[in-house]
Coordinates of C-alpha atoms and ligand atoms in Angstrom, one line a residue:
X1 CA -27.1 25.0 -4.0
X2 CA -27.5 24.9 -0.2
X3 CA -24.8 26.6 1.8
X4 CA -23.8 25.6 5.4
X5 CA -24.5 28.7 7.5
X6 CA -22.2 27.8 10.4
X7 CA -18.5 27.6 10.9
X8 CA -16.9 24.3 10.4
X9 CA -13.5 23.7 12.0
X10 CA -11.7 21.2 9.7
X11 CA -10.3 18.1 11.4
X12 CA -7.8 17.9 8.6
X13 CA -6.8 21.5 7.9
X14 CA -3.6 20.7 6.1
X15 CA -5.0 18.2 3.7
X16 CA -6.1 18.8 0.1
X17 CA -6.9 16.4 -2.7
X18 CA -4.5 13.4 -2.9
X19 CA -1.5 13.6 -5.2
X20 CA -2.8 10.5 -7.0
X21 CA -6.1 12.1 -7.9
X22 CA -4.3 15.4 -8.9
X23 CA -1.7 13.7 -11.1
X24 CA -4.2 11.3 -12.8
X25 CA -6.5 14.2 -13.5
X26 CA -3.7 16.3 -15.0
X27 CA -2.5 13.3 -17.1
X28 CA -6.1 12.9 -18.5
X29 CA -6.4 16.6 -19.2
X30 CA -3.1 16.6 -21.2
X31 CA -3.5 13.2 -22.7
X32 CA -0.3 12.2 -21.1
X33 CA 1.0 8.6 -20.4
X34 CA -0.1 8.1 -16.8
X35 CA 2.8 6.5 -14.8
X36 CA 1.6 8.4 -11.7
X37 CA -1.2 6.8 -9.7
X38 CA -0.5 3.1 -9.0
X39 CA -2.9 0.9 -10.9
X40 CA -2.5 -1.6 -13.7
X41 CA -3.5 -0.5 -17.2
X42 CA -4.2 -4.1 -18.3
X43 CA -7.1 -6.4 -17.8
X44 CA -7.4 -8.8 -14.8
X45 CA -7.4 -12.5 -15.5
X46 CA -10.4 -13.7 -17.6
X47 CA -11.0 -16.5 -15.1
X48 CA -11.6 -13.9 -12.4
X49 CA -14.1 -12.0 -14.6
X50 CA -15.9 -15.3 -15.3
X51 CA -16.2 -15.9 -11.6
X52 CA -17.7 -12.4 -11.2
X53 CA -20.4 -13.3 -13.7
X54 CA -21.0 -16.6 -11.9
X55 CA -21.4 -15.1 -8.4
X56 CA -23.2 -11.9 -9.3
X57 CA -25.8 -14.2 -11.0
X58 CA -26.0 -16.5 -8.0
X59 CA -28.6 -14.5 -6.0
X60 CA -26.1 -13.4 -3.3
X61 CA -27.7 -10.0 -3.1
X62 CA -28.0 -9.4 0.7
X63 CA -25.6 -8.7 3.5
X64 CA -22.8 -11.3 4.0
X65 CA -21.7 -12.0 7.5
X66 CA -20.0 -9.0 9.2
X67 CA -16.5 -10.6 9.3
X68 CA -16.7 -12.0 5.8
X69 CA -18.0 -15.2 4.2
X70 CA -16.5 -18.3 6.0
X71 CA -15.1 -19.8 2.8
X72 CA -13.0 -16.7 2.1
X73 CA -11.8 -16.3 5.7
X74 CA -10.7 -20.0 5.6
X75 CA -8.9 -19.5 2.3
X76 CA -7.1 -16.4 3.7
X77 CA -6.1 -18.3 6.9
X78 CA -4.8 -21.2 4.8
X79 CA -2.8 -19.0 2.5
X80 CA -1.2 -17.1 5.3
X81 CA -0.3 -20.2 7.2
X82 CA 1.3 -21.8 4.1
X83 CA 3.2 -18.7 3.2
X84 CA 4.2 -17.2 6.5
X85 CA 3.8 -20.0 9.1
X86 CA 1.3 -18.3 11.4
X87 CA -2.2 -19.8 11.8
X88 CA -5.0 -17.3 12.2
X89 CA -8.3 -18.6 13.3
X90 CA -10.7 -17.7 10.5
X91 CA -13.6 -17.4 12.9
X92 CA -12.1 -14.8 15.2
X93 CA -8.9 -13.5 13.6
X94 CA -9.6 -12.8 10.0
X95 CA -11.9 -10.1 8.7
X96 CA -12.7 -9.2 5.0
X97 CA -12.9 -5.5 4.3
X98 CA -13.6 -3.0 1.6
X99 CA -9.9 -2.4 0.9
X100 CA -6.6 -2.1 2.7
X101 CA -6.9 1.6 3.3
X102 CA -10.1 1.0 5.2
X103 CA -8.3 -1.7 7.2
X104 CA -5.5 0.7 8.3
X105 CA -8.0 3.5 9.0
X106 CA -10.2 1.1 11.1
X107 CA -7.2 -0.3 13.0
X108 CA -6.2 3.3 13.9
X109 CA -9.8 4.2 14.8
X110 CA -9.8 1.1 17.1
X111 CA -6.6 2.1 18.9
X112 CA -6.2 5.8 19.0
X113 CA -7.4 8.2 21.6
X114 CA -6.7 11.9 21.5
X115 CA -3.0 12.5 22.3
X116 CA -1.8 9.0 21.5
X117 CA 1.3 8.8 19.5
X118 CA 1.7 6.7 16.3
X119 CA 5.1 6.1 14.8
X120 CA 5.2 6.5 11.0
X121 CA 8.1 6.2 8.6
X122 CA 8.9 9.1 6.3
X123 CA 8.4 9.2 3.4
X124 CA 4.9 8.1 4.4
X125 CA 2.1 6.6 2.2
X126 CA -0.4 9.4 2.0
X127 CA -3.3 7.9 4.0
X128 CA -1.5 7.2 7.3
X129 CA -0.9 10.7 8.7
X130 CA -4.5 11.9 8.1
X131 CA -5.9 8.7 9.5
X132 CA -3.9 9.3 12.7
X133 CA -4.8 13.0 12.9
X134 CA -8.6 12.5 12.3
X135 CA -8.7 10.4 15.5
X136 CA -6.9 13.0 17.5
X137 CA -3.6 11.1 17.4
X138 CA -0.1 12.6 17.0
X139 CA 2.1 11.2 14.2
X140 CA 5.7 10.8 15.2
X141 CA 8.0 10.4 12.2
X142 CA 11.1 8.3 11.8
X143 CA 13.1 9.1 8.7
X144 CA 14.1 6.4 6.2
X145 CA 17.7 7.1 5.2
X146 CA 18.2 8.3 1.6
X147 CA 19.3 6.9 -0.8
X148 CA 18.7 3.3 0.3
X149 CA 15.7 4.3 2.5
X150 CA 16.9 2.0 5.2
X151 CA 15.5 2.2 8.8
X152 CA 17.6 3.1 11.8
X153 CA 16.1 0.9 14.4
X154 CA 17.9 2.7 17.2
X155 CA 16.0 5.9 16.0
X156 CA 12.8 3.9 16.1
X157 CA 13.5 2.8 19.7
X158 CA 14.3 6.4 20.6
X159 CA 11.0 7.6 19.2
X160 CA 8.9 5.3 21.4
X161 CA 7.4 7.0 24.5
X162 CA 4.8 5.9 27.1
X163 CA 2.2 7.6 24.8
X164 CA 3.1 5.5 21.7
X165 CA 0.0 3.4 20.9
X166 CA 0.8 2.1 17.5
X167 CA 3.2 2.1 14.6
X168 CA 2.4 1.7 10.9
X169 CA 4.8 -0.3 8.9
X170 CA 4.7 -0.8 5.1
X171 CA 6.8 -3.4 3.3
X172 CA 7.2 -3.7 0.3
X173 CA 7.1 0.1 0.6
X174 CA 5.3 2.7 -1.3
X175 CA 6.7 5.1 -2.4
X176 CA 10.3 4.0 -1.8
X177 CA 10.0 0.5 -3.5
X178 CA 12.2 -1.0 -0.7
X179 CA 11.6 -4.2 1.2
X180 CA 12.4 -4.9 4.8
X181 CA 14.8 -7.9 5.5
X182 CA 14.3 -10.6 8.0
X183 CA 17.0 -8.8 10.0
X184 CA 15.0 -5.6 10.0
X185 CA 11.9 -7.4 11.3
X186 CA 14.0 -9.2 14.0
X187 CA 15.3 -5.8 15.1
X188 CA 11.7 -4.4 15.2
X189 CA 10.7 -7.5 17.2
X190 CA 13.4 -6.6 19.8
X191 CA 12.4 -2.9 19.8
X192 CA 8.8 -3.7 20.5
X193 CA 9.3 -6.5 22.9
X194 CA 8.9 -4.6 26.1
X195 CA 6.3 -2.2 24.9
X196 CA 2.5 -2.2 24.4
X197 CA 2.8 -0.8 20.9
X198 CA 0.5 -2.3 18.3
X199 CA 1.8 -2.7 14.8
X200 CA -0.3 -2.0 11.8
X201 CA 1.4 -3.7 8.9
X202 CA 0.5 -2.7 5.4
X203 CA 1.6 -5.6 3.2
X204 CA -0.5 -4.9 0.2
X205 CA 2.5 -5.6 -2.1
X206 CA 3.3 -8.8 -0.3
X207 CA 3.5 -10.7 -3.6
X208 CA 5.5 -8.2 -5.5
X209 CA 9.1 -8.7 -4.2
X210 CA 11.9 -9.0 -6.7
X211 CA 15.3 -10.6 -7.4
X212 CA 14.7 -13.8 -5.5
X213 CA 14.0 -12.1 -2.1
X214 CA 11.2 -13.7 0.0
X215 CA 8.6 -11.3 1.5
X216 CA 9.3 -10.8 5.2
X217 CA 6.1 -9.7 7.0
X218 CA 4.8 -9.6 10.5
X219 CA 3.2 -13.1 10.1
X220 CA 6.6 -14.6 9.7
X221 CA 7.7 -13.5 13.2
X222 CA 5.8 -14.7 16.3
X223 CA 6.9 -11.7 18.4
X224 CA 5.4 -9.4 15.8
X225 CA 2.3 -11.4 14.8
X226 CA 1.2 -11.3 18.4
X227 CA 0.9 -7.5 18.4
X228 CA 0.0 -6.8 14.7
X229 CA -2.8 -6.1 12.4
X230 CA -1.7 -7.6 9.1
X231 CA -3.4 -5.8 6.3
X232 CA -3.5 -6.8 2.6
X233 CA -5.5 -6.0 -0.5
X234 CA -7.0 -8.1 -3.3
X235 CA -6.7 -5.0 -5.5
X236 CA -2.9 -5.2 -5.9
X237 CA -2.7 -9.0 -6.0
X238 CA -5.3 -9.5 -8.7
X239 CA -4.9 -6.2 -10.7
X240 CA -8.4 -5.0 -9.7
X241 CA -7.7 -1.9 -7.6
X242 CA -11.2 -0.5 -8.4
X243 CA -13.0 -3.4 -6.7
X244 CA -11.8 -2.2 -3.3
X245 CA -11.5 -5.5 -1.5
X246 CA -8.9 -6.4 1.2
X247 CA -8.6 -8.1 4.6
X248 CA -7.0 -7.9 8.0
X249 CA -5.6 -10.7 10.3
X250 CA -4.8 -10.1 13.9
X251 CA -4.8 -11.9 17.3
X252 CA -8.3 -12.4 18.7
X253 CA -8.0 -9.7 21.4
X254 CA -7.1 -7.1 18.8
X255 CA -9.6 -8.3 16.2
X256 CA -12.6 -8.3 18.7
X257 CA -12.1 -4.5 19.2
X258 CA -11.5 -4.0 15.5
X259 CA -14.8 -5.7 14.6
X260 CA -16.6 -3.5 17.0
X261 CA -15.6 -0.4 15.0
X262 CA -15.9 -2.1 11.6
X263 CA -19.5 -3.2 12.3
X264 CA -20.6 0.4 12.7
X265 CA -18.8 1.7 9.7
X266 CA -18.7 -0.4 6.4
X267 CA -20.2 -3.3 8.4
X268 CA -19.4 -5.7 5.5
X269 CA -17.5 -6.0 2.3
X270 CA -19.1 -6.8 -1.0
X271 CA -20.7 -10.2 -0.8
X272 CA -20.5 -11.7 -4.3
X273 CA -16.8 -10.6 -4.7
X274 CA -15.9 -12.5 -1.5
X275 CA -17.1 -15.7 -3.1
X276 CA -15.2 -14.8 -6.3
X277 CA -11.9 -14.4 -4.4
X278 CA -12.6 -17.5 -2.2
X279 CA -12.7 -19.6 -5.4
X280 CA -10.0 -17.8 -7.3
X281 CA -7.5 -18.0 -4.4
X282 CA -7.3 -21.8 -5.0
X283 CA -5.2 -20.9 -8.0
X284 CA -1.9 -20.3 -6.1
X285 CA 0.0 -19.5 -9.3
X286 CA -1.9 -16.3 -9.7
X287 CA -0.1 -14.7 -6.7
X288 CA 3.0 -16.8 -6.7
X289 CA 3.9 -15.7 -10.3
X290 CA 3.1 -12.0 -9.7
X291 CA 6.6 -11.1 -8.6
X292 CA 8.1 -12.5 -11.8
X293 CA 5.5 -10.8 -13.9
X294 CA 6.3 -7.4 -12.4
X295 CA 10.0 -8.0 -12.3
X296 CA 9.9 -8.4 -16.1
X297 CA 8.0 -5.1 -16.3
X298 CA 10.5 -3.3 -14.1
X299 CA 13.4 -4.7 -16.1
X300 CA 11.7 -3.8 -19.4
X301 CA 11.2 -0.2 -18.2
X302 CA 14.8 0.1 -16.9
X303 CA 16.2 -1.4 -20.2
X304 CA 14.3 1.3 -22.1
X305 CA 15.7 4.0 -19.8
X306 CA 19.3 3.0 -20.5
X307 CA 21.2 6.1 -21.6
X308 CA 18.7 8.4 -19.9
X309 CA 19.9 11.0 -17.6
X310 CA 17.4 9.9 -15.0
X311 CA 19.1 7.7 -12.3
X312 CA 17.2 4.7 -11.2
X313 CA 17.1 4.0 -7.5
X314 CA 16.8 0.3 -6.6
X315 CA 13.2 -1.1 -6.9
X316 CA 13.1 -4.2 -4.8
X317 CA 9.3 -4.6 -4.6
X318 CA 6.0 -2.9 -5.4
X319 CA 5.3 -1.7 -8.9
X320 CA 7.1 1.5 -8.6
X321 CA 10.4 2.7 -10.0
X322 CA 11.9 5.8 -8.5
X323 CA 14.1 8.0 -10.7
X324 CA 16.5 10.7 -9.4
X325 CA 16.9 13.6 -11.8
X326 CA 19.8 15.6 -10.4
X327 CA 21.5 15.5 -13.8
X328 CA 18.4 16.9 -15.6
X329 CA 17.1 19.8 -13.6
X330 CA 17.2 21.5 -10.2
X331 CA 13.4 22.2 -10.3
X332 CA 11.3 21.0 -7.4
X333 CA 9.9 17.6 -8.0
X334 CA 6.3 18.9 -7.8
X335 CA 7.1 21.5 -10.6
X336 CA 8.9 18.9 -12.7
X337 CA 6.0 16.4 -12.4
X338 CA 3.6 19.1 -13.7
X339 CA 5.9 20.2 -16.5
X340 CA 6.6 16.6 -17.5
X341 CA 2.9 15.9 -17.8
X342 CA 2.0 19.1 -19.6
X343 CA 5.0 19.6 -21.9
X344 CA 6.3 16.1 -22.4
X345 CA 3.2 13.9 -21.9
X346 CA 4.4 11.6 -19.1
X347 CA 2.9 11.8 -15.6
X348 CA 4.8 10.7 -12.4
X349 CA 4.4 11.3 -8.7
X350 CA 6.7 13.7 -6.9
X351 CA 8.1 11.8 -3.9
X352 CA 8.4 15.0 -1.8
X353 CA 4.7 14.9 -1.2
X354 CA 5.2 11.9 1.1
X355 CA 7.3 14.1 3.4
X356 CA 6.2 16.9 5.7
X357 CA 9.1 19.1 4.5
X358 CA 10.4 18.5 1.0
X359 CA 13.8 16.7 1.3
X360 CA 16.9 18.0 -0.5
X361 CA 17.1 15.0 -2.8
X362 CA 14.8 15.0 -5.8
X363 CA 13.0 11.9 -7.0
X364 CA 10.0 11.1 -9.1
X365 CA 8.0 7.8 -8.7
X366 CA 6.9 6.0 -11.9
X367 CA 4.4 3.1 -11.9
X368 CA 5.3 0.3 -14.2
X369 CA 2.1 -1.7 -13.8
X370 CA 1.5 -0.9 -17.5
X371 CA 1.6 -2.6 -20.9
X372 CA 5.1 -2.8 -22.5
X373 CA 3.9 -0.5 -25.2
X374 CA 3.0 2.2 -22.6
X375 CA 6.3 1.7 -20.7
X376 CA 8.3 1.9 -23.9
X377 CA 6.6 5.1 -25.0
X378 CA 7.1 6.6 -21.6
X379 CA 10.7 5.6 -21.3
X380 CA 11.4 7.0 -24.8
X381 CA 10.1 10.4 -23.8
X382 CA 12.0 10.3 -20.5
X383 CA 15.2 9.3 -22.3
X384 CA 15.1 12.4 -24.4
X385 CA 15.2 14.7 -21.3
Ligands
PMP401 N1 -1.4 0.8 1.1 C1 -0.5 1.1 0.2 C2 1.0 1.2 0.5 C3 -0.9 1.3 -1.1 O1 0.0 1.6 -2.1 C4 -2.2 1.2 -1.5 C5 -2.8 1.5 -2.8 N2 -2.1 1.5 -3.8 C6 -3.1 0.9 -0.5 C7 -2.7 0.7 0.8 C8 -4.6 0.8 -0.8 O2 -5.1 -0.5 -0.9 P1 -6.7 -0.6 -1.2 O3 -7.0 -0.1 -2.6 O4 -7.0 -2.0 -1.0 O5 -7.4 0.3 -0.2
LIG402 N1 -1.8 3.5 -3.8 C1 -1.9 4.1 -5.1 C2 -0.5 4.8 -5.4 O1 0.3 4.8 -4.6 C3 -3.0 5.1 -5.2 C4 -4.2 4.8 -4.5 C5 -5.0 6.1 -4.4 O2 -5.2 6.8 -5.4 N2 -5.5 6.4 -3.2 O3 -0.4 5.3 -6.5

């Protein structure tokens, strides 16, 4: 094996393997029910797979256009306009990408110079902080208030300085399973009004909002749309996280710079799959019924946890259910997550890993994008603790 003879100074000295990889690996090693990493354990729609056969056999084997195939960009623009009321020009304002993570990373690469500040909300989805740091930016954290994980907009305003270049928002939110209200977004609109801050809005769970709420995202608010990169993922919406396909929409001025970076990195997203989604997106029910589909799973999981000593926190969106365990143990959540996996056969994500310093409250995150049988077995084990 070759060995690097020099000294390499890490750009991410405090980063190890992601918690999702660690917990999924541990779950596999111990044959545990894996409610940790967020991915569905069921098949995607058969119609979607049929389209994959069709388009992978259509000779579409060479590079698609850098921004994405026009039919898909048009389909995305139409969908966004009909759902959120903002028209994005498919030619200049929509770009198809290899996943939402890549979109957020590329937006940060487009914006951040060394020393620039980026506002993140804590707990923070794992990819944001490192993506800021690797570009020499400085993450500035605003706490979401436990136990409802609400945002104090006055604290957000106070965190903005002349160095603030961007803010990363995520609603519905991973890992808290909260959703922002129209009032929240109006407050944010007011806070950002007199600034040059660019918003990167991670809305990968846009179609998974429960209890009759309507998703409120940046494309619903003109004062936010004009300064935002809206990022979404086909992985979540169509239960195909492994296909790594997503997209970004933004005003032309922002998108022109974004594409300059994108064209020298991934350059394009998978060609045949773009045609697959362009055609499949015509079926609006597939995404309009997703919330009801996951709400049923959330309720099924909670029903089977009745009588358990785990205390559910509200799950208003995403496919995650957080459970507080004060009544069960005073172990650290990282320790409990490992012990639960090894000794009891259920894997979860310890929420403290989404903080710089572990908070005093203790919560585990469970993914309910699973078959009812898996959820019932998992809940039964948890109920015995
Ligand atoms: N953002 C959030 C909040 C997520 O939870 C995830 C993945 N589960 C992603 C981004 C990643 O999306 P993609 O797989 O399309 O990169
Ligand atoms: N977003 C998924 C989760 O929260 C995991 C994605 C990943 O493993 N990077 O569980």
